[in-house]
mmCIF file of C-alpha atoms and ligand atoms in Angstrom:
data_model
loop_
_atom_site.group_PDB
_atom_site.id
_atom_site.type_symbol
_atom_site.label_atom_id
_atom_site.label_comp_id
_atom_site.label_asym_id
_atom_site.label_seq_id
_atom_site.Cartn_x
_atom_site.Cartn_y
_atom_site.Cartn_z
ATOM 1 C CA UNK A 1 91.791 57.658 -49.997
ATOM 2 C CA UNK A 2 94.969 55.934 -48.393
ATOM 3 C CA UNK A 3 95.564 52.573 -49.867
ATOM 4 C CA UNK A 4 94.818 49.673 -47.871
ATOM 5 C CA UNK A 5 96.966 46.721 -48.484
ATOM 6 C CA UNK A 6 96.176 43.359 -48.329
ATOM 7 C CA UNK A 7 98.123 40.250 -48.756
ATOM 8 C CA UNK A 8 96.112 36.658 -49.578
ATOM 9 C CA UNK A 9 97.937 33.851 -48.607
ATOM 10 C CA UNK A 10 96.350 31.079 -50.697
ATOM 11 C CA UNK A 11 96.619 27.494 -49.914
ATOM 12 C CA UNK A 12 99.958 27.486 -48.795
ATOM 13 C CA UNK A 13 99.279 23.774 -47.210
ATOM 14 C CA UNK A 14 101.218 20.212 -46.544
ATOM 15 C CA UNK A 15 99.059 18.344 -49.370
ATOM 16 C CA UNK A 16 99.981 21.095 -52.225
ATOM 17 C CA UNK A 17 103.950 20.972 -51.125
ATOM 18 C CA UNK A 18 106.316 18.226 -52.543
ATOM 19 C CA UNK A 19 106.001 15.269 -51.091
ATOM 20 C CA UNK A 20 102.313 15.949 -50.469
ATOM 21 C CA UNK A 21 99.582 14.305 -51.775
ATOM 22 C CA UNK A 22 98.994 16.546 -54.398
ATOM 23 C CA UNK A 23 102.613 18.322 -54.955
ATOM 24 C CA UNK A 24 102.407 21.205 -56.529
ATOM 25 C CA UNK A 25 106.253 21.222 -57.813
ATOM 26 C CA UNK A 26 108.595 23.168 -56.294
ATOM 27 C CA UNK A 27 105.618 24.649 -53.840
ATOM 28 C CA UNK A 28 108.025 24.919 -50.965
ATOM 29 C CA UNK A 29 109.562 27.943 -52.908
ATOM 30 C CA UNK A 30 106.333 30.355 -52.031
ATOM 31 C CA UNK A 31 106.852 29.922 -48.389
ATOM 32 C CA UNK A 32 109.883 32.171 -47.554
ATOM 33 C CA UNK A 33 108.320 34.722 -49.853
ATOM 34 C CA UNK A 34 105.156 34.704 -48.331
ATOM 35 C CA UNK A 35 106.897 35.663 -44.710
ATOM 36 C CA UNK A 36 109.159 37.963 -46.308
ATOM 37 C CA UNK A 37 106.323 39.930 -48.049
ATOM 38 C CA UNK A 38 104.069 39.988 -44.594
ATOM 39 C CA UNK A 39 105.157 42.721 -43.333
ATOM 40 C CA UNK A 40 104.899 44.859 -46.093
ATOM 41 C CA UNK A 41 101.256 44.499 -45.797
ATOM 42 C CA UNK A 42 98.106 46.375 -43.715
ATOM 43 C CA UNK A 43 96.416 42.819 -43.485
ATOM 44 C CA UNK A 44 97.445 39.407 -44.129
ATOM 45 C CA UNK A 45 94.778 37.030 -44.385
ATOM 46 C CA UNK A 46 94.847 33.357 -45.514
ATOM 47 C CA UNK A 47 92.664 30.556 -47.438
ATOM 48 C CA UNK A 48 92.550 26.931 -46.590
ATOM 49 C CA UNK A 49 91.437 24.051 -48.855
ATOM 50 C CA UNK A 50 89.135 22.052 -46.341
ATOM 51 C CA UNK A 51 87.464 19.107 -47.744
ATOM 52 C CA UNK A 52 85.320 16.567 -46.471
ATOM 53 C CA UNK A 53 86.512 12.839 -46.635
ATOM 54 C CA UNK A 54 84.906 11.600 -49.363
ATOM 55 C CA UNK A 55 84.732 15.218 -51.571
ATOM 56 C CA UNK A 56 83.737 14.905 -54.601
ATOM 57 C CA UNK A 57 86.719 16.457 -56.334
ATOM 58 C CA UNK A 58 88.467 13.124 -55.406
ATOM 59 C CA UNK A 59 88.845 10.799 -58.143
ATOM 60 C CA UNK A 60 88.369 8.008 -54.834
ATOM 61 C CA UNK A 61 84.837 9.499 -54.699
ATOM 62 C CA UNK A 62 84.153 8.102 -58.812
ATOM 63 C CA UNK A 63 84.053 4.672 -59.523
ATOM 64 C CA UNK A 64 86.802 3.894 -62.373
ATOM 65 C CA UNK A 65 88.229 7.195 -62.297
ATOM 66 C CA UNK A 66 91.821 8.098 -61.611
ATOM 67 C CA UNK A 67 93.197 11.551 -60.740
ATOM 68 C CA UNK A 68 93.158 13.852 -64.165
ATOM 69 C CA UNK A 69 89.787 12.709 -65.171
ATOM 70 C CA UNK A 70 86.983 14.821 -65.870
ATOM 71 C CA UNK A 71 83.710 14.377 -64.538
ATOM 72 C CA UNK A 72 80.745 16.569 -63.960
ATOM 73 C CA UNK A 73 80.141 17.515 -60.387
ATOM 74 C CA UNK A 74 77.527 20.247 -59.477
ATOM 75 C CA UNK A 75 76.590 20.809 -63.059
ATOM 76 C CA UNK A 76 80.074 21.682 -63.734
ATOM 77 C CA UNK A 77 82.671 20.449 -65.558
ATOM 78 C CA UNK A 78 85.308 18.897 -62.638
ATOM 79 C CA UNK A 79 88.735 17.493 -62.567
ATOM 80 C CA UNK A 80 89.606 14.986 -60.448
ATOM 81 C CA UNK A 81 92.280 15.157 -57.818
ATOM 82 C CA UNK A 82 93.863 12.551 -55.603
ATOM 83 C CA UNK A 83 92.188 12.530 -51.941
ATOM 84 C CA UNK A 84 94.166 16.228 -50.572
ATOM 85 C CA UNK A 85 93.534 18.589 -47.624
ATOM 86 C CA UNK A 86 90.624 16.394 -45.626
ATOM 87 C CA UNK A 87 89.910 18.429 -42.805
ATOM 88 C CA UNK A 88 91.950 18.033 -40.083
ATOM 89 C CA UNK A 89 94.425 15.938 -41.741
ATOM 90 C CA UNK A 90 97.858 16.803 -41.259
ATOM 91 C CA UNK A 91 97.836 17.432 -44.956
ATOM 92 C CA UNK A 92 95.159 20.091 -44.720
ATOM 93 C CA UNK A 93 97.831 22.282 -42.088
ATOM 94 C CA UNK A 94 99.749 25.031 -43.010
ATOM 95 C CA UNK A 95 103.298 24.603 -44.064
ATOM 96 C CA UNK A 96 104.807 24.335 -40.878
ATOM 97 C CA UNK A 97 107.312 27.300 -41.581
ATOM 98 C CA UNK A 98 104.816 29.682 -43.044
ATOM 99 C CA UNK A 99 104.596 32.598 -40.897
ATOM 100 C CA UNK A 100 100.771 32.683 -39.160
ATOM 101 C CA UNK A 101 100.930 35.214 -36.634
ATOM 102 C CA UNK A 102 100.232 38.155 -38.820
ATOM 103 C CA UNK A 103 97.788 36.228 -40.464
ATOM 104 C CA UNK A 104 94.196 37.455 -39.445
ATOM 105 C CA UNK A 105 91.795 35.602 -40.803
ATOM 106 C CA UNK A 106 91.875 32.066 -42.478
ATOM 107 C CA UNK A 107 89.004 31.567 -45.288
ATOM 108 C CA UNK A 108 88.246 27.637 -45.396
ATOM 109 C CA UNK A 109 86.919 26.374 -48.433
ATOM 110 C CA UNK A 110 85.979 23.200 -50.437
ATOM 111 C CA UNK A 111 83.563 22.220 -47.392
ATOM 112 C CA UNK A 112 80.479 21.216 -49.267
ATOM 113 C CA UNK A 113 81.218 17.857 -50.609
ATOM 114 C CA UNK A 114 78.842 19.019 -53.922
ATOM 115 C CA UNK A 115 81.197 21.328 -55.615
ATOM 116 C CA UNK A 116 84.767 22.182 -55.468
ATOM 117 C CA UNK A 117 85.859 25.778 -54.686
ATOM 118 C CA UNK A 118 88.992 27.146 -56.135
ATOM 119 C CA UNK A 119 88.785 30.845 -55.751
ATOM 120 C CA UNK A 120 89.083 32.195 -51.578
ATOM 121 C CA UNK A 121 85.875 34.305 -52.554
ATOM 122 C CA UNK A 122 83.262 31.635 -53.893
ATOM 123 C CA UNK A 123 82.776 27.868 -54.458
ATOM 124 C CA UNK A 124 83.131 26.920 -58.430
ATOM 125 C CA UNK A 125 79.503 27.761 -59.219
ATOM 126 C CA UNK A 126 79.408 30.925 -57.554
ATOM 127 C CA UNK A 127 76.345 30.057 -55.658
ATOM 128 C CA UNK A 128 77.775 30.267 -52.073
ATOM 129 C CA UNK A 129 80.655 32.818 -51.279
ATOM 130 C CA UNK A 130 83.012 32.154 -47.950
ATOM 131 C CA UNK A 131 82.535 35.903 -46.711
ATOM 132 C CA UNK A 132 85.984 37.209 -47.880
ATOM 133 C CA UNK A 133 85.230 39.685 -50.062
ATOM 134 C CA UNK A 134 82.673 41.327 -47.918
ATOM 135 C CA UNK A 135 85.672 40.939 -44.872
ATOM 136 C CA UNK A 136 87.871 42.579 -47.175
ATOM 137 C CA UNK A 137 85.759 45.422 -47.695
ATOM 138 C CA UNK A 138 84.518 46.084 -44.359
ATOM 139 C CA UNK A 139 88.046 46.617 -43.484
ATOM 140 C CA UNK A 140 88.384 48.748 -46.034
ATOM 141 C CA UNK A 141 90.844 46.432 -48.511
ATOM 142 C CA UNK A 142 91.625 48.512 -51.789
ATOM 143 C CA UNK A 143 94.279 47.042 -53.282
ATOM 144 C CA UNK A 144 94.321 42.633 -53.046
ATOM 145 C CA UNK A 145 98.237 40.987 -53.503
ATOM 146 C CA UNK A 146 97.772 37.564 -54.097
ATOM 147 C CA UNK A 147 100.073 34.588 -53.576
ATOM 148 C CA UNK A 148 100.553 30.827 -52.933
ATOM 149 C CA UNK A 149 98.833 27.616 -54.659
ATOM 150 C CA UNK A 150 98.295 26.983 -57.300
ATOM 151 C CA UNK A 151 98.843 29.564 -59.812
ATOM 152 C CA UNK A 152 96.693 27.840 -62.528
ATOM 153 C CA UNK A 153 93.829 26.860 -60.230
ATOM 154 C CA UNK A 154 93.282 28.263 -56.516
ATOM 155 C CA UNK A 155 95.111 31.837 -57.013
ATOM 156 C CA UNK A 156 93.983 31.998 -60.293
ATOM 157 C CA UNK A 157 90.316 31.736 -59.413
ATOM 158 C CA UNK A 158 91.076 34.063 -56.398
ATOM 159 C CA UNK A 159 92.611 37.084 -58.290
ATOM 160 C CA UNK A 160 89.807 36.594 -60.959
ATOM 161 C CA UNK A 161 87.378 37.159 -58.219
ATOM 162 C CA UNK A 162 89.334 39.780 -56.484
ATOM 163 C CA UNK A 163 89.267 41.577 -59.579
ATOM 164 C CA UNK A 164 85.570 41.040 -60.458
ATOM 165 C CA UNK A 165 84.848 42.551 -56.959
ATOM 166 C CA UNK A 166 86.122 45.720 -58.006
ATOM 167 C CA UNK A 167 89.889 45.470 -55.777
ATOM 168 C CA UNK A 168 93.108 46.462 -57.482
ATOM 169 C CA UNK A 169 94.673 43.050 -57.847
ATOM 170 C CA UNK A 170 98.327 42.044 -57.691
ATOM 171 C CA UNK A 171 99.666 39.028 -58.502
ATOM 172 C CA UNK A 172 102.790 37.671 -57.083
ATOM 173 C CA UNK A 173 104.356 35.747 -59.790
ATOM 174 C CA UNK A 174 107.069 34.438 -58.292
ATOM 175 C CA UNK A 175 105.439 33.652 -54.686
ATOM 176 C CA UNK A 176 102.978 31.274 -56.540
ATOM 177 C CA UNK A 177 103.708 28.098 -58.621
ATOM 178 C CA UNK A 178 101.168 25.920 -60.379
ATOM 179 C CA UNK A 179 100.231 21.852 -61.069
ATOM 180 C CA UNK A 180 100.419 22.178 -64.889
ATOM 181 C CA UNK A 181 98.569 19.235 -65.346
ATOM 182 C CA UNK A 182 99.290 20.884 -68.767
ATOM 183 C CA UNK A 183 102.370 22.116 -70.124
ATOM 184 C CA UNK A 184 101.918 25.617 -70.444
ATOM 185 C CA UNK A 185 99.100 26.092 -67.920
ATOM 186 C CA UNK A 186 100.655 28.433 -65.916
ATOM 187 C CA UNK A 187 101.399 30.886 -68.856
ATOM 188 C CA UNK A 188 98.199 30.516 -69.921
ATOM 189 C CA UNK A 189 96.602 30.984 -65.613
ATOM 190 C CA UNK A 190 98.787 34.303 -65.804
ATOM 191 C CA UNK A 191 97.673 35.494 -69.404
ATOM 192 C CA UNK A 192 93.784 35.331 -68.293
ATOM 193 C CA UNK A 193 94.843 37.013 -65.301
ATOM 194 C CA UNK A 194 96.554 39.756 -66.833
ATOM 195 C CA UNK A 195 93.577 40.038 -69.742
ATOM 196 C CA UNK A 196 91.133 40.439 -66.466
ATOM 197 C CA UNK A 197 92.586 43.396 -65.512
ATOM 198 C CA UNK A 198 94.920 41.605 -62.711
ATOM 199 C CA UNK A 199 98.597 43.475 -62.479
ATOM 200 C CA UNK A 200 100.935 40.633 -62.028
ATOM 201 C CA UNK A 201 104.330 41.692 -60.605
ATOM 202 C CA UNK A 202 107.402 40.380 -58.752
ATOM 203 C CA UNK A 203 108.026 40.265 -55.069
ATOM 204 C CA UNK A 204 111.121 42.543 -55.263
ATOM 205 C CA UNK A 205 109.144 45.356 -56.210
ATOM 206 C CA UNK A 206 106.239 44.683 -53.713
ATOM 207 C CA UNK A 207 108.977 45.408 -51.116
ATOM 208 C CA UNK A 208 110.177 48.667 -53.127
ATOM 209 C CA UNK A 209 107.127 50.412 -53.004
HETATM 210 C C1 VGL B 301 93.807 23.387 -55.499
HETATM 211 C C2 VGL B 301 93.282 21.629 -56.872
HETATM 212 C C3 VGL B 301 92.378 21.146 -55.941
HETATM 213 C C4 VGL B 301 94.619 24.629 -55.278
HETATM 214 C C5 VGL B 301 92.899 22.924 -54.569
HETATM 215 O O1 VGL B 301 94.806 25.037 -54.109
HETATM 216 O O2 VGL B 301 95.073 25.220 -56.282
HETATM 217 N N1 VGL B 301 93.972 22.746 -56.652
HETATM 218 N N2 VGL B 301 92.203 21.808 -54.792
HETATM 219 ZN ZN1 ZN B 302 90.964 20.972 -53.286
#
């Protein structure tokens, strides 16, 4: 069967670049490779993180609790962020220099204010999924490149899934960075990948072959 190629744009958003109100550091750097790498691809598609005011990911949400805390939310174990991509907020918008006309589809996520959702495919629990898995095979997706932020938590959880759903997965190390809330979290985001089964690579050679 001819490949189909997909590129995943993952939360490439206001709140997650510096300056935002959670800045993922030096997040500004995915955003010329993301438009360089679109049209290498069959399909571009994009996720959004698209909370509710009031989410309950947001430390503001727990009494006495401060961004970096954990809490349990869902019957899950949950870290808390500062108050980031409330829908509609200007925050919650696209970089305003990513590239969005190739861009088919845009996966929100995040919505119910219950549970968070990291991955594109499925909130945290894995009880609801957003429909992009099933849209990526009814177009007939085989292999998945994934890209954006944050490499330890929302493209992480997405090429895990991607994987898990049977697509060859690709990440693109160098068109992601991470929060490292940790040191060493995003060695350790890439290691899990790679033990998974995901086939992490660099941009330059997405555009050689
Ligand atoms: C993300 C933390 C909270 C991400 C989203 O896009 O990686 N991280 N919400
Ligand atoms: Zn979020």
């Amino acid at each position: 069967m001819q490949q189909m190629r997909t590129l995943i744009l993952v939360d490439i958003q206001n709140d997650f670049l510096p300056g935002g109100a959670l800045a993922v550091p030096r997040g500004d750097e995915v955003i010329a490779i993301a438009n360089e790498l679109q049209p290498r691809f069959d399909l571009v598609v994009a996720t959004q993180d698209w909370h509710p005011a009031g989410h309950g990911s947001f430390a503001s949400s727990h009494p006495r609790s401060k961004p970096g805390d954990l809490v349990e939310l869902g019957g899950l174990q949950q870290v808390l962020w500062p108050d980031h991509c409330v829908q509609g907020s200007p925050g919650a918008a696209f970089a305003a220099k990513l590239q969005m006309n190739r861009v088919e589809t845009i996966f929100r996520k995040g919505t119910d204010p219950g549970i968070d959702s990291y991955s594109g495919f499925f909130d945290n629990g894995q009880r609801k999924s957003t429909g992009l898995g099933d849209y990526l095979k009814g177009r007939g997706a085989t292999e998945v490149y994934v890209l954006g932020l944050a490499t330890d938590y929302c493209v992480k959880f997405s090429a895990l899934d991607a994987r898990r759903l049977g697509f060859r997965t690709f990440l693109v190390e160098d068109g992601s960075r991470g929060v490292e809330l940790q040191p060493g979290d995003v060695t350790r985001a890439i290691e899990q990948m790679r033990a998974a089964g995901v086939e992490v690579v660099r941009s330059a050679a997405v555009h050689a072959s």
